[in-house]
mmCIF file with all atom_site columns, C-alpha atoms in Angstrom:
data_model
loop_
_atom_site.group_PDB
_atom_site.id
_atom_site.type_symbol
_atom_site.label_atom_id
_atom_site.label_alt_id
_atom_site.label_comp_id
_atom_site.label_asym_id
_atom_site.label_entity_id
_atom_site.label_seq_id
_atom_site.pdbx_PDB_ins_code
_atom_site.Cartn_x
_atom_site.Cartn_y
_atom_site.Cartn_z
_atom_site.occupancy
_atom_site.B_iso_or_equiv
_atom_site.pdbx_formal_charge
_atom_site.auth_seq_id
_atom_site.auth_comp_id
_atom_site.auth_asym_id
_atom_site.auth_atom_id
_atom_site.pdbx_PDB_model_num
ATOM 1   C CA . MET A 1 1   ? -0.128  0.074   -0.036 1.00 50.00 ? 1   MET A CA 1
ATOM 2   C CA . GLY A 1 2   ? 1.183   3.588   -0.271 1.00 55.00 ? 2   GLY A CA 1
ATOM 3   C CA . ALA A 1 3   ? 3.838   4.976   -2.874 1.00 55.00 ? 3   ALA A CA 1
ATOM 4   C CA . LEU A 1 4   ? 2.794   3.287   -5.939 1.00 56.00 ? 4   LEU A CA 1
ATOM 5   C CA . ARG A 1 5   ? -0.815  2.330   -5.444 1.00 59.00 ? 5   ARG A CA 1
ATOM 6   C CA . GLY A 1 6   ? -3.684  2.789   -2.912 1.00 55.00 ? 6   GLY A CA 1
ATOM 7   C CA . THR A 1 7   ? -3.780  5.577   -0.152 1.00 59.00 ? 7   THR A CA 1
ATOM 8   C CA . LEU A 1 8   ? -1.333  8.292   0.040  1.00 68.00 ? 8   LEU A CA 1
ATOM 9   C CA . THR A 1 9   ? -1.442  8.314   3.858  1.00 82.00 ? 9   THR A CA 1
ATOM 10  C CA . TYR A 1 10  ? 1.914   7.889   5.170  1.00 89.00 ? 10  TYR A CA 1
ATOM 11  C CA . SER A 1 11  ? 4.175   8.877   8.109  1.00 95.00 ? 11  SER A CA 1
ATOM 12  C CA . ARG A 1 12  ? 7.342   10.855  8.110  1.00 95.00 ? 12  ARG A CA 1
ATOM 13  C CA . PHE A 1 13  ? 10.773  9.698   9.288  1.00 97.00 ? 13  PHE A CA 1
ATOM 14  C CA . PHE A 1 14  ? 14.190  11.521  9.490  1.00 94.00 ? 14  PHE A CA 1
ATOM 15  C CA . VAL A 1 15  ? 17.303  9.383   9.044  1.00 95.00 ? 15  VAL A CA 1
ATOM 16  C CA . LEU A 1 16  ? 20.314  10.296  11.278 1.00 92.00 ? 16  LEU A CA 1
ATOM 17  C CA . GLY A 1 17  ? 23.730  9.324   10.795 1.00 92.00 ? 17  GLY A CA 1
ATOM 18  C CA . ASP A 1 18  ? 26.611  9.840   8.059  1.00 93.00 ? 18  ASP A CA 1
ATOM 19  C CA . LEU A 1 19  ? 25.828  8.296   4.817  1.00 94.00 ? 19  LEU A CA 1
ATOM 20  C CA . PRO A 1 20  ? 28.643  5.955   3.405  1.00 94.00 ? 20  PRO A CA 1
ATOM 21  C CA . ALA A 1 21  ? 30.199  7.302   0.237  1.00 92.00 ? 21  ALA A CA 1
ATOM 22  C CA . ASP A 1 22  ? 28.900  4.016   -1.378 1.00 94.00 ? 22  ASP A CA 1
ATOM 23  C CA . LEU A 1 23  ? 25.654  3.498   0.188  1.00 95.00 ? 23  LEU A CA 1
ATOM 24  C CA . ALA A 1 24  ? 24.531  0.754   -2.181 1.00 95.00 ? 24  ALA A CA 1
ATOM 25  C CA . GLY A 1 25  ? 27.806  -0.858  -2.142 1.00 94.00 ? 25  GLY A CA 1
ATOM 26  C CA . SER A 1 26  ? 27.867  -0.832  1.599  1.00 94.00 ? 26  SER A CA 1
ATOM 27  C CA . SER A 1 27  ? 24.441  -1.926  2.374  1.00 96.00 ? 27  SER A CA 1
ATOM 28  C CA . MET A 1 28  ? 23.097  -4.136  -0.459 1.00 97.00 ? 28  MET A CA 1
ATOM 29  C CA . LYS A 1 29  ? 24.592  -7.431  1.001  1.00 96.00 ? 29  LYS A CA 1
ATOM 30  C CA . ARG A 1 30  ? 22.625  -6.375  4.561  1.00 97.00 ? 30  ARG A CA 1
ATOM 31  C CA . ILE A 1 31  ? 19.564  -5.625  2.402  1.00 98.00 ? 31  ILE A CA 1
ATOM 32  C CA . ARG A 1 32  ? 19.428  -9.009  0.774  1.00 97.00 ? 32  ARG A CA 1
ATOM 33  C CA . ALA A 1 33  ? 20.051  -10.714 4.044  1.00 97.00 ? 33  ALA A CA 1
ATOM 34  C CA . SER A 1 34  ? 16.990  -8.963  5.481  1.00 97.00 ? 34  SER A CA 1
ATOM 35  C CA . ALA A 1 35  ? 14.725  -9.828  2.639  1.00 98.00 ? 35  ALA A CA 1
ATOM 36  C CA . GLN A 1 36  ? 11.532  -11.672 3.457  1.00 98.00 ? 36  GLN A CA 1
ATOM 37  C CA . GLN A 1 37  ? 11.874  -15.525 3.985  1.00 96.00 ? 37  GLN A CA 1
ATOM 38  C CA . PRO A 1 38  ? 8.680   -17.538 3.488  1.00 93.00 ? 38  PRO A CA 1
ATOM 39  C CA . LEU A 1 39  ? 6.880   -18.797 6.512  1.00 95.00 ? 39  LEU A CA 1
ATOM 40  C CA . ASN A 1 40  ? 7.200   -22.606 7.114  1.00 94.00 ? 40  ASN A CA 1
ATOM 41  C CA . PRO A 1 41  ? 3.913   -24.529 8.553  1.00 94.00 ? 41  PRO A CA 1
ATOM 42  C CA . ASP A 1 42  ? 6.262   -26.743 10.521 1.00 91.00 ? 42  ASP A CA 1
ATOM 43  C CA . GLU A 1 43  ? 7.973   -23.703 12.195 1.00 91.00 ? 43  GLU A CA 1
ATOM 44  C CA . ASP A 1 44  ? 6.736   -22.482 15.790 1.00 88.00 ? 44  ASP A CA 1
ATOM 45  C CA . VAL A 1 45  ? 6.645   -18.915 13.986 1.00 92.00 ? 45  VAL A CA 1
ATOM 46  C CA . SER A 1 46  ? 3.401   -17.277 13.254 1.00 93.00 ? 46  SER A CA 1
ATOM 47  C CA . GLU A 1 47  ? 4.687   -13.961 11.828 1.00 96.00 ? 47  GLU A CA 1
ATOM 48  C CA . ARG A 1 48  ? 7.863   -12.844 10.013 1.00 97.00 ? 48  ARG A CA 1
ATOM 49  C CA . HIS A 1 49  ? 8.702   -9.800  8.202  1.00 98.00 ? 49  HIS A CA 1
ATOM 50  C CA . GLY A 1 50  ? 11.537  -8.632  5.720  1.00 98.00 ? 50  GLY A CA 1
ATOM 51  C CA . TRP A 1 51  ? 12.302  -6.463  2.831  1.00 98.00 ? 51  TRP A CA 1
ATOM 52  C CA . CYS A 1 52  ? 10.527  -7.107  -0.524 1.00 98.00 ? 52  CYS A CA 1
ATOM 53  C CA . ALA A 1 53  ? 10.345  -5.264  -3.996 1.00 97.00 ? 53  ALA A CA 1
ATOM 54  C CA . ILE A 1 54  ? 8.322   -2.045  -3.676 1.00 96.00 ? 54  ILE A CA 1
ATOM 55  C CA . GLU A 1 55  ? 6.439   -2.848  -6.651 1.00 94.00 ? 55  GLU A CA 1
ATOM 56  C CA . ASP A 1 56  ? 5.638   -6.559  -6.033 1.00 96.00 ? 56  ASP A CA 1
ATOM 57  C CA . PRO A 1 57  ? 5.661   -8.116  -2.808 1.00 96.00 ? 57  PRO A CA 1
ATOM 58  C CA . MET A 1 58  ? 6.315   -11.618 -3.974 1.00 96.00 ? 58  MET A CA 1
ATOM 59  C CA . ILE A 1 59  ? 9.696   -10.377 -5.535 1.00 97.00 ? 59  ILE A CA 1
ATOM 60  C CA . THR A 1 60  ? 12.265  -10.925 -2.452 1.00 97.00 ? 60  THR A CA 1
ATOM 61  C CA . GLU A 1 61  ? 15.366  -11.460 -4.582 1.00 97.00 ? 61  GLU A CA 1
ATOM 62  C CA . LEU A 1 62  ? 16.727  -7.821  -4.369 1.00 97.00 ? 62  LEU A CA 1
ATOM 63  C CA . ASP A 1 63  ? 19.377  -6.364  -6.325 1.00 96.00 ? 63  ASP A CA 1
ATOM 64  C CA . HIS A 1 64  ? 20.513  -2.572  -6.906 1.00 96.00 ? 64  HIS A CA 1
ATOM 65  C CA . ASP A 1 65  ? 18.187  -1.768  -9.757 1.00 95.00 ? 65  ASP A CA 1
ATOM 66  C CA . SER A 1 66  ? 15.272  -2.888  -7.566 1.00 95.00 ? 66  SER A CA 1
ATOM 67  C CA . VAL A 1 67  ? 16.178  -0.751  -4.461 1.00 97.00 ? 67  VAL A CA 1
ATOM 68  C CA . PHE A 1 68  ? 18.168  2.055   -5.768 1.00 97.00 ? 68  PHE A CA 1
ATOM 69  C CA . PHE A 1 69  ? 16.310  4.854   -7.944 1.00 95.00 ? 69  PHE A CA 1
ATOM 70  C CA . ASN A 1 70  ? 18.261  7.952   -8.225 1.00 94.00 ? 70  ASN A CA 1
ATOM 71  C CA . GLU A 1 71  ? 18.269  9.732   -5.067 1.00 95.00 ? 71  GLU A CA 1
ATOM 72  C CA . TYR A 1 72  ? 15.589  7.355   -3.511 1.00 97.00 ? 72  TYR A CA 1
ATOM 73  C CA . VAL A 1 73  ? 15.812  3.879   -1.717 1.00 98.00 ? 73  VAL A CA 1
ATOM 74  C CA . CYS A 1 74  ? 12.591  2.305   -2.408 1.00 97.00 ? 74  CYS A CA 1
ATOM 75  C CA . LEU A 1 75  ? 11.556  -1.076  -0.547 1.00 98.00 ? 75  LEU A CA 1
ATOM 76  C CA . GLY A 1 76  ? 8.427   -2.740  0.514  1.00 97.00 ? 76  GLY A CA 1
ATOM 77  C CA . LEU A 1 77  ? 8.087   -4.101  4.049  1.00 98.00 ? 77  LEU A CA 1
ATOM 78  C CA . ARG A 1 78  ? 6.590   -7.620  3.886  1.00 98.00 ? 78  ARG A CA 1
ATOM 79  C CA . ILE A 1 79  ? 4.850   -8.887  6.932  1.00 98.00 ? 79  ILE A CA 1
ATOM 80  C CA . ASP A 1 80  ? 3.710   -12.709 6.458  1.00 97.00 ? 80  ASP A CA 1
ATOM 81  C CA . ARG A 1 81  ? 1.326   -14.271 9.139  1.00 97.00 ? 81  ARG A CA 1
ATOM 82  C CA . TRP A 1 82  ? -0.647  -17.360 9.468  1.00 96.00 ? 82  TRP A CA 1
ATOM 83  C CA . VAL A 1 83  ? -4.315  -16.787 10.088 1.00 95.00 ? 83  VAL A CA 1
ATOM 84  C CA . VAL A 1 84  ? -6.211  -20.045 11.008 1.00 94.00 ? 84  VAL A CA 1
ATOM 85  C CA . PRO A 1 85  ? -10.005 -19.214 11.591 1.00 93.00 ? 85  PRO A CA 1
ATOM 86  C CA . LYS A 1 86  ? -10.600 -19.860 15.396 1.00 94.00 ? 86  LYS A CA 1
ATOM 87  C CA . PRO A 1 87  ? -13.772 -21.869 14.468 1.00 95.00 ? 87  PRO A CA 1
ATOM 88  C CA . MET A 1 88  ? -11.716 -24.094 12.028 1.00 95.00 ? 88  MET A CA 1
ATOM 89  C CA . LEU A 1 89  ? -9.083  -24.725 14.762 1.00 94.00 ? 89  LEU A CA 1
ATOM 90  C CA . ASN A 1 90  ? -11.508 -25.500 17.597 1.00 94.00 ? 90  ASN A CA 1
ATOM 91  C CA . ALA A 1 91  ? -13.511 -28.046 15.391 1.00 96.00 ? 91  ALA A CA 1
ATOM 92  C CA . HIS A 1 92  ? -10.415 -29.811 14.446 1.00 95.00 ? 92  HIS A CA 1
ATOM 93  C CA . LEU A 1 93  ? -8.867  -29.596 17.767 1.00 93.00 ? 93  LEU A CA 1
ATOM 94  C CA . ARG A 1 94  ? -12.056 -30.968 19.371 1.00 94.00 ? 94  ARG A CA 1
ATOM 95  C CA . ASP A 1 95  ? -12.085 -33.960 16.662 1.00 94.00 ? 95  ASP A CA 1
ATOM 96  C CA . ALA A 1 96  ? -8.416  -34.808 17.184 1.00 93.00 ? 96  ALA A CA 1
ATOM 97  C CA . GLU A 1 97  ? -8.792  -34.865 21.088 1.00 92.00 ? 97  GLU A CA 1
ATOM 98  C CA . GLN A 1 98  ? -11.779 -36.885 20.943 1.00 92.00 ? 98  GLN A CA 1
ATOM 99  C CA . ALA A 1 99  ? -9.979  -39.416 18.709 1.00 93.00 ? 99  ALA A CA 1
ATOM 100 C CA . ILE A 1 100 ? -7.074  -39.797 20.822 1.00 90.00 ? 100 ILE A CA 1
ATOM 101 C CA . LEU A 1 101 ? -9.371  -40.231 24.007 1.00 90.00 ? 101 LEU A CA 1
ATOM 102 C CA . GLU A 1 102 ? -11.289 -42.946 22.077 1.00 89.00 ? 102 GLU A CA 1
ATOM 103 C CA . LYS A 1 103 ? -8.125  -44.627 21.032 1.00 88.00 ? 103 LYS A CA 1
ATOM 104 C CA . LYS A 1 104 ? -6.420  -44.646 24.716 1.00 85.00 ? 104 LYS A CA 1
ATOM 105 C CA . GLY A 1 105 ? -9.522  -45.255 26.535 1.00 86.00 ? 105 GLY A CA 1
ATOM 106 C CA . MET A 1 106 ? -9.146  -41.881 28.561 1.00 84.00 ? 106 MET A CA 1
ATOM 107 C CA . GLU A 1 107 ? -11.325 -39.502 29.961 1.00 83.00 ? 107 GLU A CA 1
ATOM 108 C CA . LYS A 1 108 ? -9.476  -36.218 29.384 1.00 85.00 ? 108 LYS A CA 1
ATOM 109 C CA . LEU A 1 109 ? -6.171  -35.093 28.224 1.00 88.00 ? 109 LEU A CA 1
ATOM 110 C CA . GLY A 1 110 ? -3.592  -33.279 30.556 1.00 90.00 ? 110 GLY A CA 1
ATOM 111 C CA . ARG A 1 111 ? -2.646  -29.658 29.919 1.00 91.00 ? 111 ARG A CA 1
ATOM 112 C CA . LYS A 1 112 ? 0.730   -30.352 28.321 1.00 93.00 ? 112 LYS A CA 1
ATOM 113 C CA . ALA A 1 113 ? -0.990  -33.190 26.042 1.00 92.00 ? 113 ALA A CA 1
ATOM 114 C CA . LYS A 1 114 ? -3.651  -30.382 25.191 1.00 91.00 ? 114 LYS A CA 1
ATOM 115 C CA . ALA A 1 115 ? -1.025  -28.053 24.158 1.00 92.00 ? 115 ALA A CA 1
ATOM 116 C CA . ASP A 1 116 ? 1.065   -30.367 22.062 1.00 93.00 ? 116 ASP A CA 1
ATOM 117 C CA . LEU A 1 117 ? -2.046  -31.410 20.258 1.00 93.00 ? 117 LEU A CA 1
ATOM 118 C CA . LYS A 1 118 ? -3.051  -27.945 19.608 1.00 92.00 ? 118 LYS A CA 1
ATOM 119 C CA . LEU A 1 119 ? 0.464   -27.175 18.026 1.00 92.00 ? 119 LEU A CA 1
ATOM 120 C CA . PHE A 1 120 ? 0.099   -30.463 15.984 1.00 93.00 ? 120 PHE A CA 1
ATOM 121 C CA . VAL A 1 121 ? -3.407  -29.571 14.633 1.00 94.00 ? 121 VAL A CA 1
ATOM 122 C CA . LEU A 1 122 ? -2.294  -25.964 13.894 1.00 93.00 ? 122 LEU A CA 1
ATOM 123 C CA . LYS A 1 123 ? 0.675   -27.157 11.855 1.00 94.00 ? 123 LYS A CA 1
ATOM 124 C CA . LYS A 1 124 ? -1.518  -29.294 9.956  1.00 94.00 ? 124 LYS A CA 1
ATOM 125 C CA . LEU A 1 125 ? -4.096  -26.838 9.233  1.00 95.00 ? 125 LEU A CA 1
ATOM 126 C CA . ARG A 1 126 ? -1.101  -24.624 8.015  1.00 94.00 ? 126 ARG A CA 1
ATOM 127 C CA . ARG A 1 127 ? -0.183  -26.862 5.277  1.00 94.00 ? 127 ARG A CA 1
ATOM 128 C CA . GLN A 1 128 ? -3.666  -26.593 3.924  1.00 93.00 ? 128 GLN A CA 1
ATOM 129 C CA . LEU A 1 129 ? -3.583  -22.775 4.085  1.00 93.00 ? 129 LEU A CA 1
ATOM 130 C CA . MET A 1 130 ? -1.631  -19.891 2.667  1.00 93.00 ? 130 MET A CA 1
ATOM 131 C CA . PRO A 1 131 ? -0.199  -17.080 5.139  1.00 95.00 ? 131 PRO A CA 1
ATOM 132 C CA . SER A 1 132 ? -1.524  -13.679 4.689  1.00 96.00 ? 132 SER A CA 1
ATOM 133 C CA . VAL A 1 133 ? 0.704   -11.220 2.970  1.00 96.00 ? 133 VAL A CA 1
ATOM 134 C CA . LYS A 1 134 ? 0.918   -7.428  3.705  1.00 95.00 ? 134 LYS A CA 1
ATOM 135 C CA . SER A 1 135 ? 3.201   -4.982  2.056  1.00 96.00 ? 135 SER A CA 1
ATOM 136 C CA . VAL A 1 136 ? 3.876   -1.465  2.994  1.00 96.00 ? 136 VAL A CA 1
ATOM 137 C CA . ASP A 1 137 ? 5.932   0.873   1.148  1.00 96.00 ? 137 ASP A CA 1
ATOM 138 C CA . PHE A 1 138 ? 9.067   2.632   1.953  1.00 97.00 ? 138 PHE A CA 1
ATOM 139 C CA . VAL A 1 139 ? 10.681  5.485   0.394  1.00 97.00 ? 139 VAL A CA 1
ATOM 140 C CA . TRP A 1 140 ? 13.824  7.251   1.357  1.00 98.00 ? 140 TRP A CA 1
ATOM 141 C CA . ASN A 1 141 ? 15.162  10.514  -0.176 1.00 97.00 ? 141 ASN A CA 1
ATOM 142 C CA . VAL A 1 142 ? 18.988  10.046  0.523  1.00 96.00 ? 142 VAL A CA 1
ATOM 143 C CA . GLN A 1 143 ? 19.598  13.748  -0.090 1.00 94.00 ? 143 GLN A CA 1
ATOM 144 C CA . THR A 1 144 ? 16.942  15.338  2.148  1.00 94.00 ? 144 THR A CA 1
ATOM 145 C CA . GLY A 1 145 ? 17.247  12.472  4.857  1.00 94.00 ? 145 GLY A CA 1
ATOM 146 C CA . VAL A 1 146 ? 13.358  12.279  4.592  1.00 95.00 ? 146 VAL A CA 1
ATOM 147 C CA . ALA A 1 147 ? 11.643  8.948   4.568  1.00 97.00 ? 147 ALA A CA 1
ATOM 148 C CA . ARG A 1 148 ? 8.071   8.062   3.942  1.00 96.00 ? 148 ARG A CA 1
ATOM 149 C CA . PHE A 1 149 ? 6.509   4.975   5.225  1.00 96.00 ? 149 PHE A CA 1
ATOM 150 C CA . PHE A 1 150 ? 2.980   4.230   4.228  1.00 95.00 ? 150 PHE A CA 1
ATOM 151 C CA . SER A 1 151 ? 1.418   3.081   7.480  1.00 94.00 ? 151 SER A CA 1
ATOM 152 C CA . GLN A 1 152 ? 0.590   4.932   10.654 1.00 93.00 ? 152 GLN A CA 1
ATOM 153 C CA . SER A 1 153 ? 0.435   1.733   13.014 1.00 95.00 ? 153 SER A CA 1
ATOM 154 C CA . GLU A 1 154 ? 2.997   2.238   15.731 1.00 95.00 ? 154 GLU A CA 1
ATOM 155 C CA . ARG A 1 155 ? 3.494   -1.610  15.774 1.00 96.00 ? 155 ARG A CA 1
ATOM 156 C CA . ILE A 1 156 ? 4.549   -1.808  12.128 1.00 96.00 ? 156 ILE A CA 1
ATOM 157 C CA . HIS A 1 157 ? 6.658   1.578   12.735 1.00 97.00 ? 157 HIS A CA 1
ATOM 158 C CA . LEU A 1 158 ? 8.603   -0.427  15.133 1.00 97.00 ? 158 LEU A CA 1
ATOM 159 C CA . LEU A 1 159 ? 9.146   -3.278  12.588 1.00 97.00 ? 159 LEU A CA 1
ATOM 160 C CA . VAL A 1 160 ? 10.549  -1.006  9.827  1.00 97.00 ? 160 VAL A CA 1
ATOM 161 C CA . GLN A 1 161 ? 13.069  0.900   12.098 1.00 97.00 ? 161 GLN A CA 1
ATOM 162 C CA . GLU A 1 162 ? 14.366  -2.243  13.398 1.00 97.00 ? 162 GLU A CA 1
ATOM 163 C CA . LEU A 1 163 ? 14.686  -3.495  9.754  1.00 97.00 ? 163 LEU A CA 1
ATOM 164 C CA . PHE A 1 164 ? 16.080  -0.264  8.491  1.00 98.00 ? 164 PHE A CA 1
ATOM 165 C CA . GLU A 1 165 ? 18.905  0.257   11.114 1.00 97.00 ? 165 GLU A CA 1
ATOM 166 C CA . LYS A 1 166 ? 19.856  -3.353  10.677 1.00 97.00 ? 166 LYS A CA 1
ATOM 167 C CA . SER A 1 167 ? 20.179  -2.995  6.939  1.00 97.00 ? 167 SER A CA 1
ATOM 168 C CA . PHE A 1 168 ? 21.568  0.718   6.848  1.00 97.00 ? 168 PHE A CA 1
ATOM 169 C CA . ARG A 1 169 ? 23.248  1.065   10.148 1.00 96.00 ? 169 ARG A CA 1
ATOM 170 C CA . LEU A 1 170 ? 21.586  4.523   10.450 1.00 97.00 ? 170 LEU A CA 1
ATOM 171 C CA . LYS A 1 171 ? 18.895  5.616   12.786 1.00 96.00 ? 171 LYS A CA 1
ATOM 172 C CA . LEU A 1 172 ? 15.467  5.993   11.542 1.00 96.00 ? 172 LEU A CA 1
ATOM 173 C CA . VAL A 1 173 ? 13.515  8.629   13.637 1.00 94.00 ? 173 VAL A CA 1
ATOM 174 C CA . PRO A 1 174 ? 9.753   9.485   13.616 1.00 94.00 ? 174 PRO A CA 1
ATOM 175 C CA . GLU A 1 175 ? 8.814   12.950  12.834 1.00 84.00 ? 175 GLU A CA 1
ATOM 176 C CA . SER A 1 176 ? 8.080   15.185  15.733 1.00 56.00 ? 176 SER A CA 1
ATOM 177 C CA . PRO A 1 177 ? 8.196   18.745  16.623 1.00 53.00 ? 177 PRO A CA 1
ATOM 178 C CA . GLY A 1 178 ? 11.472  17.996  18.673 1.00 52.00 ? 178 GLY A CA 1
ATOM 179 C CA . THR A 1 179 ? 13.007  16.404  15.599 1.00 54.00 ? 179 THR A CA 1
ATOM 180 C CA . LEU A 1 180 ? 11.897  19.032  13.101 1.00 54.00 ? 180 LEU A CA 1
ATOM 181 C CA . ALA A 1 181 ? 13.241  21.936  15.629 1.00 49.00 ? 181 ALA A CA 1
ATOM 182 C CA . GLU A 1 182 ? 16.529  20.166  15.540 1.00 55.00 ? 182 GLU A CA 1
ATOM 183 C CA . ARG A 1 183 ? 16.695  19.725  11.714 1.00 53.00 ? 183 ARG A CA 1
ATOM 184 C CA . SER A 1 184 ? 15.840  23.368  11.245 1.00 53.00 ? 184 SER A CA 1
ATOM 185 C CA . GLY A 1 185 ? 19.110  24.648  12.679 1.00 52.00 ? 185 GLY A CA 1
ATOM 186 C CA . LEU A 1 186 ? 17.997  26.862  15.517 1.00 53.00 ? 186 LEU A CA 1
ATOM 187 C CA . ASP A 1 187 ? 20.388  29.725  16.673 1.00 54.00 ? 187 ASP A CA 1
ATOM 188 C CA . ALA A 1 188 ? 21.258  30.047  20.546 1.00 63.00 ? 188 ALA A CA 1
ATOM 189 C CA . ARG A 1 189 ? 18.168  32.079  21.388 1.00 68.00 ? 189 ARG A CA 1
ATOM 190 C CA . GLN A 1 190 ? 15.733  30.090  19.394 1.00 54.00 ? 190 GLN A CA 1
ATOM 191 C CA . SER A 1 191 ? 17.017  26.925  21.238 1.00 55.00 ? 191 SER A CA 1
ATOM 192 C CA . LYS A 1 192 ? 16.688  28.472  24.595 1.00 59.00 ? 192 LYS A CA 1
ATOM 193 C CA . VAL A 1 193 ? 13.222  29.606  23.651 1.00 57.00 ? 193 VAL A CA 1
ATOM 194 C CA . TRP A 1 194 ? 12.260  26.018  22.410 1.00 45.00 ? 194 TRP A CA 1
ATOM 195 C CA . GLU A 1 195 ? 13.749  24.397  25.790 1.00 60.00 ? 195 GLU A CA 1
ATOM 196 C CA . GLN A 1 196 ? 11.461  26.540  27.571 1.00 62.00 ? 196 GLN A CA 1
ATOM 197 C CA . LEU A 1 197 ? 8.119   25.582  25.784 1.00 58.00 ? 197 LEU A CA 1
ATOM 198 C CA . GLU A 1 198 ? 5.824   23.482  27.633 1.00 66.00 ? 198 GLU A CA 1
ATOM 199 C CA . PRO A 1 199 ? 3.017   21.160  26.105 1.00 62.00 ? 199 PRO A CA 1
ATOM 200 C CA . PHE A 1 200 ? -0.494  23.103  25.756 1.00 56.00 ? 200 PHE A CA 1
ATOM 201 C CA . THR A 1 201 ? -3.875  21.527  24.661 1.00 58.00 ? 201 THR A CA 1
ATOM 202 C CA . LEU A 1 202 ? -6.458  23.398  22.869 1.00 53.00 ? 202 LEU A CA 1
ATOM 203 C CA . ALA A 1 203 ? -9.148  21.176  24.096 1.00 56.00 ? 203 ALA A CA 1
ATOM 204 C CA . ARG A 1 204 ? -10.783 21.094  27.432 1.00 56.00 ? 204 ARG A CA 1
ATOM 205 C CA . GLU A 1 205 ? -12.335 18.147  29.174 1.00 57.00 ? 205 GLU A CA 1
ATOM 206 C CA . GLY A 1 206 ? -15.567 17.397  27.758 1.00 58.00 ? 206 GLY A CA 1
ATOM 207 C CA . GLY A 1 207 ? -14.715 18.311  24.269 1.00 53.00 ? 207 GLY A CA 1
ATOM 208 C CA . ARG A 1 208 ? -15.366 21.881  24.539 1.00 54.00 ? 208 ARG A CA 1
ATOM 209 C CA . PRO A 1 209 ? -12.605 24.446  23.676 1.00 49.00 ? 209 PRO A CA 1
#
């Protein structure tokens, strides 16, 4: 969603740190290492995230031409997640538990046996399903240091910050009044005034101004 299609709602970030002389050469190997890897139904992992091509989330074999466009770095944050409908899981779990009880002549299963059975049934159902795939566009202008990420979810913000810093060895900082003030280059007098400012709200309790 975002830069190439869909909504234009995005969050702004600033990139902090000194860019290497050869950004592509120094980071491409780490970008590839952080590319999305498909989920395996037999893993004890329900969700995984990684980079993909911005134009197609199914493309995870990344190279220079799919990431670097003039002064822009363009990537997709892909999030894969197993989604097994709860009614389906409960129905299959109930049948599996009943089959074991009848086979072993037992009245009920213990807590650990139930947990192991649930994991077994869950993995079995995953083999019959495809994980859900979500992709969020990330565009970074390396000349201005401004990055746009086409999601406003704080949880997903943390994912892209972690992945970005791992891939580029630079800090990705969400836009705020503080970061804007710092980047604007305030002089000594302006900095002193800024430090003395206190939060102020224009809304009163009950929603009336």
